Amino acid sequence: MNRMWLIAWHEYAMRVLKKGFLLAVAALPVFVIAMVGLGAFIESTERDDRPLGYVDVAGALGDPRPPVAWARGPDDVGAARLVPMARFGSADEALAALRRGEIQAYYVLAPDYAQTRRVELYYLKAPGGNATRQFWSFLQVNQLGGLDPAVAERATAGSNLTVRWPEGTPGGAREFSPRTFLSNFLPMILAMANIYVLISTSSTLIEALVTEKENRTIEIMLTSVSTEQLVIGKVIGIVGMTLTLLAGWAALSVAAVWIGGQVFHLAILQNVRVDGGMALRMLVVAIPSLVLLSALVVALGITLSDAHEAQQTSGLFVLPSVAPFWFSMLIFQNPASPILTILTMVPLTALTMLALRLMLSAVPGWQVAASAAITALAAVGATWLAARAFRLGLLRYGKKLSLREIMGRSA
Amino acid sequence: MSAKTWLVLRHELIITLTRPSFILAALGLPLIAGLIFGAASWLAPDTPAGAVGTAAPSAAPGLKREGFVDYAGIIHELPPDLAQGMLSEYPDEDAALAALRAGEISAYYVIAADYIDSGELTYTNPAYTLVGTGDQSWLMKQVLTANLLEGDRARLERFWNPMNLEQRPLQADERRDMASPLAFYVPYVTMMLLYATIMMAGSLLMNSITTEKQNRVLEILLGSVHPRELLAGKVAALGIAGLVQTFCWVGAGYVLLRLAGQRISLPADLQLSPSIIGWGLAFFALGYAVYATLMAGLGALAPSLKEASQGVTLVIWPLIVPLLFIWAMAEQPHAPYTVALSLFPLTSPTVMVLRLSLGGVPLWQPLLALALLALTAVLVLRAVARLFHAQVLLGAQGAITPKVLVRALMGKA
């Protein structure tokens, strides 16, 4: 048993205690932050905080109330950003201010506004959608002259809507609001991270195993350990490496959320709450999935005869992990469809399908439990298969093993 | 084109087009996609027409019974056109939850006691999904607003529609109206097609050279063909193969859409002028020449397909970066960074085509971009042809790093 852990530690240390691994941990978050930063930069080049002008020659608004910041719904992660309103006595004055760059645009209420509600918007460069939304709410609140100001403001702003699933819903209690916006995407983030790990590491791992087999290192190792110890040790090492990678990304994400929310005061990153139940449902399927994939990587690495073939075959893992995305529309339209339940139970598609379903709709607890159990059984089976393939293929350099041979009784 | 180049081209084209893996990729993948598409359409239930976007409560056919708990005492009356029992009041949350569990209602709202100040409205709905399906909260919004406005119908009508806006731009606005899906999809599809074709043909070329190098066929070939003739023949043949594959995929996509009953009906104001097609072909040809030649260079440098595939990342970065910012660039096609990327030779094949399909590009810009791209193509072709000598092709290089690639292209490999 000690030797198995020795192999696991060696496999883990060989991959994790390297500069390349640290780079792999840092590369994805750095890339995401760079993309978000660049997006924010482009957004900031478009942002215009100059006042919005308006001309009300007919006096339809009287002594107007200021515009009202609109309330937030479950998917409004950013707070309303209001710009000052500037009133002009005539269209000429507003035009001069626009040309001087003092305002970003101005609205002119037609003389017959009370009857026609006609408004003209003048600009040199079209203002953003928020400007129109702000002027819309400005006009709305000023239609409510006789009402109590607090009531008028509430009617204009609307409700801060929080949606909930009650206890006893197949997916458990859950909240949809700006503060849970990020955590609702957690299953998908985990599934995407899993696919990224698969794409970036599976071919390298398979090739490393094929090379070990080709250069006969394995023969030397087998003089002191059993095939089962070697295979299980390698699987544990690879699972450990993947978990370390995911934990590294999780730690960096937590740090990024804290810095973004507390230091840069980004609305989307403030009061972020993680739904523990949902995270647990994902983890019970994610961990056996990782073991299963690691065992399959080892089995393929042992079975295949050359590195070129190994590289082509690694795509086999990625396809089932991505396939559930093709059924996304079905999840919206018919979340209870049997095909979705089946794909949640199939070990290689289970993780992505569960992530999509958890994110988009409710998943009964029994399905999560069944999926976890089936995937765990498959992981044990794949490890057994890898050990058997390993024993059979030991002395067969340059020749592929067929599945029939691995499953047959001749071993 | 010399006779030997023509011979290489013909041979390479026949070998590639008749290879089972090519036929599978060109025809098999659309077939699999078609089967999955068919299965998904077959499994998906029909959506009743008119279930979405109906404003009047009485006219919404899919309306479900809901309840509400009004701790703020705001709701005094319900819309007269709302059928009896569609929105029932409950004294507290427990009663509403019991009704929900008994199946009497599908969801319920709780209006907070301090609603006027806080605006807190909780919607308990087990059918709600992240993308908003099952959401009927617009009805409560109407009811709350009507009650806050004390049921004054004239004022309510003015409140819902406070302006009929007419836009008066004082100068031609260079920004695109991204509200129209067409404004996004036309350049997006153009850019993706170009990217996919360049990538497919370039990968075929790299694989071909690496394989021939590994099995030493290249040694025999170089005994009778000049490296430049060999490279030119291969680049042209695999470019044609890449185009064939793209046409198969585009054709399959079109057929699938027709089968699904979604005709591609292009609006009258959409005109893909012959000049844009001409520019597109010119940028594609030169862009392909640059990238395919670079890929061939990778194939020549790398000892095996593994190292060559790792090196691809170095080469295709300039093609990937514009794809990540396509939305921002399509919205601001004349911003300084978009113009710079559309002139830079490694990004111009995609970004300039994107800008041209959006319109308003001064003539000197595509001409300059094309000239720079042609110059780059010539320089890259010369640099890579230099790599096609026996020493590099047969020597054992290690992993392809940026340093190795740059040194090789500078003739120092």
PDB file of N, CA and C in Angstrom, chain A residues 156-218:
ATOM      1  N   THR A 156     -42.135  54.403 -10.396  1.00  0.00           N
ATOM      2  CA  THR A 156     -41.216  54.564 -11.532  1.00  0.00           C
ATOM      3  C   THR A 156     -40.054  53.583 -11.450  1.00  0.00           C
ATOM      4  N   ALA A 157     -39.496  53.424 -10.254  1.00  0.00           N
ATOM      5  CA  ALA A 157     -38.321  52.559 -10.113  1.00  0.00           C
ATOM      6  C   ALA A 157     -38.675  51.087 -10.295  1.00  0.00           C
ATOM      7  N   GLY A 158     -39.895  50.706  -9.883  1.00  0.00           N
ATOM      8  CA  GLY A 158     -40.278  49.296  -9.955  1.00  0.00           C
ATOM      9  C   GLY A 158     -39.806  48.529  -8.727  1.00  0.00           C
ATOM     10  N   SER A 159     -39.881  47.193  -8.800  1.00  0.00           N
ATOM     11  CA  SER A 159     -39.576  46.366  -7.626  1.00  0.00           C
ATOM     12  C   SER A 159     -38.170  45.799  -7.697  1.00  0.00           C
ATOM     13  N   ASN A 160     -37.558  45.641  -6.504  1.00  0.00           N
ATOM     14  CA  ASN A 160     -36.326  44.860  -6.409  1.00  0.00           C
ATOM     15  C   ASN A 160     -36.761  43.403  -6.290  1.00  0.00           C
ATOM     16  N   LEU A 161     -36.773  42.733  -7.413  1.00  0.00           N
ATOM     17  CA  LEU A 161     -37.368  41.392  -7.453  1.00  0.00           C
ATOM     18  C   LEU A 161     -36.357  40.306  -7.091  1.00  0.00           C
ATOM     19  N   THR A 162     -36.765  39.465  -6.133  1.00  0.00           N
ATOM     20  CA  THR A 162     -35.973  38.272  -5.800  1.00  0.00           C
ATOM     21  C   THR A 162     -36.856  37.068  -6.070  1.00  0.00           C
ATOM     22  N   VAL A 163     -36.356  36.121  -6.853  1.00  0.00           N
ATOM     23  CA  VAL A 163     -37.149  34.927  -7.155  1.00  0.00           C
ATOM     24  C   VAL A 163     -36.603  33.771  -6.327  1.00  0.00           C
ATOM     25  N   ARG A 164     -37.505  32.937  -5.826  1.00  0.00           N
ATOM     26  CA  ARG A 164     -37.071  31.800  -4.994  1.00  0.00           C
ATOM     27  C   ARG A 164     -37.744  30.523  -5.434  1.00  0.00           C
ATOM     28  N   TRP A 165     -37.041  29.427  -5.228  1.00  0.00           N
ATOM     29  CA  TRP A 165     -37.680  28.116  -5.293  1.00  0.00           C
ATOM     30  C   TRP A 165     -37.963  27.743  -3.844  1.00  0.00           C
ATOM     31  N   PRO A 166     -39.166  27.265  -3.540  1.00  0.00           N
ATOM     32  CA  PRO A 166     -39.446  26.904  -2.131  1.00  0.00           C
ATOM     33  C   PRO A 166     -38.744  25.601  -1.742  1.00  0.00           C
ATOM     34  N   GLU A 167     -38.667  25.355  -0.427  1.00  0.00           N
ATOM     35  CA  GLU A 167     -38.162  24.060   0.061  1.00  0.00           C
ATOM     36  C   GLU A 167     -39.053  22.969  -0.525  1.00  0.00           C
ATOM     37  N   GLY A 168     -38.474  21.865  -0.875  1.00  0.00           N
ATOM     38  CA  GLY A 168     -39.272  20.774  -1.423  1.00  0.00           C
ATOM     39  C   GLY A 168     -39.305  20.751  -2.940  1.00  0.00           C
ATOM     40  N   THR A 169     -38.749  21.809  -3.596  1.00  0.00           N
ATOM     41  CA  THR A 169     -38.624  21.792  -5.060  1.00  0.00           C
ATOM     42  C   THR A 169     -37.570  20.723  -5.387  1.00  0.00           C
ATOM     43  N   PRO A 170     -37.722  19.989  -6.521  1.00  0.00           N
ATOM     44  CA  PRO A 170     -36.732  18.948  -6.833  1.00  0.00           C
ATOM     45  C   PRO A 170     -35.282  19.432  -6.735  1.00  0.00           C
ATOM     46  N   GLY A 171     -35.019  20.659  -7.069  1.00  0.00           N
ATOM     47  CA  GLY A 171     -33.649  21.167  -7.016  1.00  0.00           C
ATOM     48  C   GLY A 171     -33.285  21.784  -5.671  1.00  0.00           C
ATOM     49  N   GLY A 172     -34.218  21.717  -4.670  1.00  0.00           N
ATOM     50  CA  GLY A 172     -33.953  22.332  -3.370  1.00  0.00           C
ATOM     51  C   GLY A 172     -34.220  23.821  -3.412  1.00  0.00           C
ATOM     52  N   ALA A 173     -34.235  24.473  -2.250  1.00  0.00           N
ATOM     53  CA  ALA A 173     -34.494  25.917  -2.209  1.00  0.00           C
ATOM     54  C   ALA A 173     -33.375  26.636  -2.937  1.00  0.00           C
ATOM     55  N   ARG A 174     -33.722  27.689  -3.671  1.00  0.00           N
ATOM     56  CA  ARG A 174     -32.696  28.425  -4.407  1.00  0.00           C
ATOM     57  C   ARG A 174     -33.175  29.850  -4.620  1.00  0.00           C
ATOM     58  N   GLU A 175     -32.229  30.766  -4.718  1.00  0.00           N
ATOM     59  CA  GLU A 175     -32.591  32.178  -4.869  1.00  0.00           C
ATOM     60  C   GLU A 175     -32.003  32.731  -6.159  1.00  0.00           C
ATOM     61  N   PHE A 176     -32.756  33.568  -6.849  1.00  0.00           N
ATOM     62  CA  PHE A 176     -32.266  34.256  -8.035  1.00  0.00           C
ATOM     63  C   PHE A 176     -32.349  35.754  -7.769  1.00  0.00           C
ATOM     64  N   SER A 177     -31.207  36.362  -7.557  1.00  0.00           N
ATOM     65  CA  SER A 177     -31.167  37.808  -7.304  1.00  0.00           C
ATOM     66  C   SER A 177     -29.780  38.295  -7.721  1.00  0.00           C
ATOM     67  N   PRO A 178     -29.566  39.633  -7.753  1.00  0.00           N
ATOM     68  CA  PRO A 178     -28.233  40.100  -8.163  1.00  0.00           C
ATOM     69  C   PRO A 178     -27.114  39.492  -7.317  1.00  0.00           C
ATOM     70  N   ARG A 179     -27.386  39.249  -6.000  1.00  0.00           N
ATOM     71  CA  ARG A 179     -26.289  38.752  -5.163  1.00  0.00           C
ATOM     72  C   ARG A 179     -25.992  37.269  -5.419  1.00  0.00           C
ATOM     73  N   THR A 180     -26.961  36.536  -6.018  1.00  0.00           N
ATOM     74  CA  THR A 180     -26.691  35.120  -6.319  1.00  0.00           C
ATOM     75  C   THR A 180     -26.407  34.911  -7.813  1.00  0.00           C
ATOM     76  N   PHE A 181     -26.300  36.024  -8.537  1.00  0.00           N
ATOM     77  CA  PHE A 181     -26.131  35.925  -9.993  1.00  0.00           C
ATOM     78  C   PHE A 181     -24.908  35.077 -10.350  1.00  0.00           C
ATOM     79  N   LEU A 182     -23.786  35.362  -9.698  1.00  0.00           N
ATOM     80  CA  LEU A 182     -22.553  34.616 -10.014  1.00  0.00           C
ATOM     81  C   LEU A 182     -22.648  33.174  -9.553  1.00  0.00           C
ATOM     82  N   SER A 183     -23.201  32.960  -8.337  1.00  0.00           N
ATOM     83  CA  SER A 183     -23.218  31.596  -7.798  1.00  0.00           C
ATOM     84  C   SER A 183     -24.137  30.693  -8.616  1.00  0.00           C
ATOM     85  N   ASN A 184     -25.147  31.281  -9.293  1.00  0.00           N
ATOM     86  CA  ASN A 184     -26.012  30.461 -10.142  1.00  0.00           C
ATOM     87  C   ASN A 184     -25.252  29.901 -11.335  1.00  0.00           C
ATOM     88  N   PHE A 185     -24.146  30.565 -11.684  1.00  0.00           N
ATOM     89  CA  PHE A 185     -23.339  30.076 -12.806  1.00  0.00           C
ATOM     90  C   PHE A 185     -22.250  29.113 -12.325  1.00  0.00           C
ATOM     91  N   LEU A 186     -22.194  28.890 -10.996  1.00  0.00           N
ATOM     92  CA  LEU A 186     -21.122  28.053 -10.430  1.00  0.00           C
ATOM     93  C   LEU A 186     -21.020  26.670 -11.078  1.00  0.00           C
ATOM     94  N   PRO A 187     -22.152  25.936 -11.253  1.00  0.00           N
ATOM     95  CA  PRO A 187     -22.021  24.607 -11.866  1.00  0.00           C
ATOM     96  C   PRO A 187     -21.376  24.685 -13.252  1.00  0.00           C
ATOM     97  N   MET A 188     -21.787  25.720 -14.003  1.00  0.00           N
ATOM     98  CA  MET A 188     -21.248  25.832 -15.365  1.00  0.00           C
ATOM     99  C   MET A 188     -19.770  26.170 -15.330  1.00  0.00           C
ATOM    100  N   ILE A 189     -19.383  27.028 -14.369  1.00  0.00           N
ATOM    101  CA  ILE A 189     -17.966  27.399 -14.259  1.00  0.00           C
ATOM    102  C   ILE A 189     -17.151  26.138 -13.949  1.00  0.00           C
ATOM    103  N   LEU A 190     -17.681  25.301 -13.042  1.00  0.00           N
ATOM    104  CA  LEU A 190     -16.968  24.074 -12.668  1.00  0.00           C
ATOM    105  C   LEU A 190     -16.872  23.121 -13.861  1.00  0.00           C
ATOM    106  N   ALA A 191     -17.992  22.970 -14.605  1.00  0.00           N
ATOM    107  CA  ALA A 191     -17.984  22.067 -15.762  1.00  0.00           C
ATOM    108  C   ALA A 191     -17.019  22.577 -16.831  1.00  0.00           C
ATOM    109  N   MET A 192     -17.009  23.912 -17.043  1.00  0.00           N
ATOM    110  CA  MET A 192     -16.111  24.483 -18.059  1.00  0.00           C
ATOM    111  C   MET A 192     -14.652  24.285 -17.638  1.00  0.00           C
ATOM    112  N   ALA A 193     -14.386  24.464 -16.335  1.00  0.00           N
ATOM    113  CA  ALA A 193     -13.015  24.259 -15.845  1.00  0.00           C
ATOM    114  C   ALA A 193     -12.609  22.809 -16.076  1.00  0.00           C
ATOM    115  N   ASN A 194     -13.568  21.886 -15.866  1.00  0.00           N
ATOM    116  CA  ASN A 194     -13.295  20.466 -16.079  1.00  0.00           C
ATOM    117  C   ASN A 194     -12.967  20.182 -17.551  1.00  0.00           C
ATOM    118  N   ILE A 195     -13.753  20.787 -18.455  1.00  0.00           N
ATOM    119  CA  ILE A 195     -13.504  20.586 -19.888  1.00  0.00           C
ATOM    120  C   ILE A 195     -12.148  21.179 -20.274  1.00  0.00           C
ATOM    121  N   TYR A 196     -11.836  22.352 -19.694  1.00  0.00           N
ATOM    122  CA  TYR A 196     -10.545  22.996 -19.995  1.00  0.00           C
ATOM    123  C   TYR A 196      -9.389  22.100 -19.545  1.00  0.00           C
ATOM    124  N   VAL A 197      -9.545  21.526 -18.317  1.00  0.00           N
ATOM    125  CA  VAL A 197      -8.487  20.632 -17.807  1.00  0.00           C
ATOM    126  C   VAL A 197      -8.345  19.430 -18.737  1.00  0.00           C
ATOM    127  N   LEU A 198      -9.505  18.897 -19.163  1.00  0.00           N
ATOM    128  CA  LEU A 198      -9.492  17.733 -20.065  1.00  0.00           C
ATOM    129  C   LEU A 198      -8.736  18.036 -21.352  1.00  0.00           C
ATOM    130  N   ILE A 199      -9.110  19.161 -21.966  1.00  0.00           N
ATOM    131  CA  ILE A 199      -8.501  19.509 -23.253  1.00  0.00           C
ATOM    132  C   ILE A 199      -7.001  19.748 -23.085  1.00  0.00           C
ATOM    133  N   SER A 200      -6.659  20.459 -21.993  1.00  0.00           N
ATOM    134  CA  SER A 200      -5.260  20.865 -21.876  1.00  0.00           C
ATOM    135  C   SER A 200      -4.359  19.763 -21.345  1.00  0.00           C
ATOM    136  N   THR A 201      -4.909  18.783 -20.591  1.00  0.00           N
ATOM    137  CA  THR A 201      -3.997  17.807 -19.984  1.00  0.00           C
ATOM    138  C   THR A 201      -4.117  16.380 -20.512  1.00  0.00           C
ATOM    139  N   SER A 202      -5.313  15.999 -21.049  1.00  0.00           N
ATOM    140  CA  SER A 202      -5.484  14.580 -21.371  1.00  0.00           C
ATOM    141  C   SER A 202      -4.459  14.085 -22.388  1.00  0.00           C
ATOM    142  N   SER A 203      -4.238  14.851 -23.473  1.00  0.00           N
ATOM    143  CA  SER A 203      -3.315  14.347 -24.492  1.00  0.00           C
ATOM    144  C   SER A 203      -1.888  14.281 -23.942  1.00  0.00           C
ATOM    145  N   THR A 204      -1.502  15.286 -23.125  1.00  0.00           N
ATOM    146  CA  THR A 204      -0.141  15.289 -22.550  1.00  0.00           C
ATOM    147  C   THR A 204       0.039  14.091 -21.632  1.00  0.00           C
ATOM    148  N   LEU A 205      -0.991  13.806 -20.806  1.00  0.00           N
ATOM    149  CA  LEU A 205      -0.890  12.683 -19.867  1.00  0.00           C
ATOM    150  C   LEU A 205      -0.798  11.352 -20.605  1.00  0.00           C
ATOM    151  N   ILE A 206      -1.655  11.185 -21.616  1.00  0.00           N
ATOM    152  CA  ILE A 206      -1.642   9.925 -22.366  1.00  0.00           C
ATOM    153  C   ILE A 206      -0.275   9.748 -23.032  1.00  0.00           C
ATOM    154  N   GLU A 207       0.222  10.833 -23.622  1.00  0.00           N
ATOM    155  CA  GLU A 207       1.518  10.752 -24.296  1.00  0.00           C
ATOM    156  C   GLU A 207       2.632  10.411 -23.317  1.00  0.00           C
ATOM    157  N   ALA A 208       2.555  11.003 -22.104  1.00  0.00           N
ATOM    158  CA  ALA A 208       3.587  10.736 -21.097  1.00  0.00           C
ATOM    159  C   ALA A 208       3.592   9.250 -20.737  1.00  0.00           C
ATOM    160  N   LEU A 209       2.377   8.668 -20.621  1.00  0.00           N
ATOM    161  CA  LEU A 209       2.281   7.245 -20.274  1.00  0.00           C
ATOM    162  C   LEU A 209       2.780   6.370 -21.416  1.00  0.00           C
ATOM    163  N   VAL A 210       2.415   6.757 -22.659  1.00  0.00           N
ATOM    164  CA  VAL A 210       2.875   5.987 -23.823  1.00  0.00           C
ATOM    165  C   VAL A 210       4.406   6.022 -23.879  1.00  0.00           C
ATOM    166  N   THR A 211       4.966   7.204 -23.615  1.00  0.00           N
ATOM    167  CA  THR A 211       6.427   7.346 -23.660  1.00  0.00           C
ATOM    168  C   THR A 211       7.079   6.478 -22.580  1.00  0.00           C
ATOM    169  N   GLU A 212       6.481   6.479 -21.382  1.00  0.00           N
ATOM    170  CA  GLU A 212       7.010   5.656 -20.283  1.00  0.00           C
ATOM    171  C   GLU A 212       7.025   4.181 -20.691  1.00  0.00           C
ATOM    172  N   LYS A 213       5.966   3.811 -21.417  1.00  0.00           N
ATOM    173  CA  LYS A 213       5.870   2.430 -21.870  1.00  0.00           C
ATOM    174  C   LYS A 213       6.918   2.177 -22.956  1.00  0.00           C
ATOM    175  N   GLU A 214       7.050   3.172 -23.863  1.00  0.00           N
ATOM    176  CA  GLU A 214       7.982   3.008 -24.989  1.00  0.00           C
ATOM    177  C   GLU A 214       9.434   2.924 -24.516  1.00  0.00           C
ATOM    178  N   ASN A 215       9.784   3.771 -23.511  1.00  0.00           N
ATOM    179  CA  ASN A 215      11.191   3.757 -23.089  1.00  0.00           C
ATOM    180  C   ASN A 215      11.473   2.741 -21.962  1.00  0.00           C
ATOM    181  N   ARG A 216      10.497   1.904 -21.716  1.00  0.00           N
ATOM    182  CA  ARG A 216      10.657   0.737 -20.826  1.00  0.00           C
ATOM    183  C   ARG A 216      10.896   1.088 -19.350  1.00  0.00           C
ATOM    184  N   THR A 217      10.540   2.316 -18.938  1.00  0.00           N
ATOM    185  CA  THR A 217      10.664   2.690 -17.523  1.00  0.00           C
ATOM    186  C   THR A 217       9.742   1.807 -16.682  1.00  0.00           C
ATOM    187  N   ILE A 218       8.570   1.501 -17.277  1.00  0.00           N
ATOM    188  CA  ILE A 218       7.553   0.753 -16.521  1.00  0.00           C
ATOM    189  C   ILE A 218       8.063  -0.635 -16.126  1.00  0.00           C
TER     190      ILE A 218
END
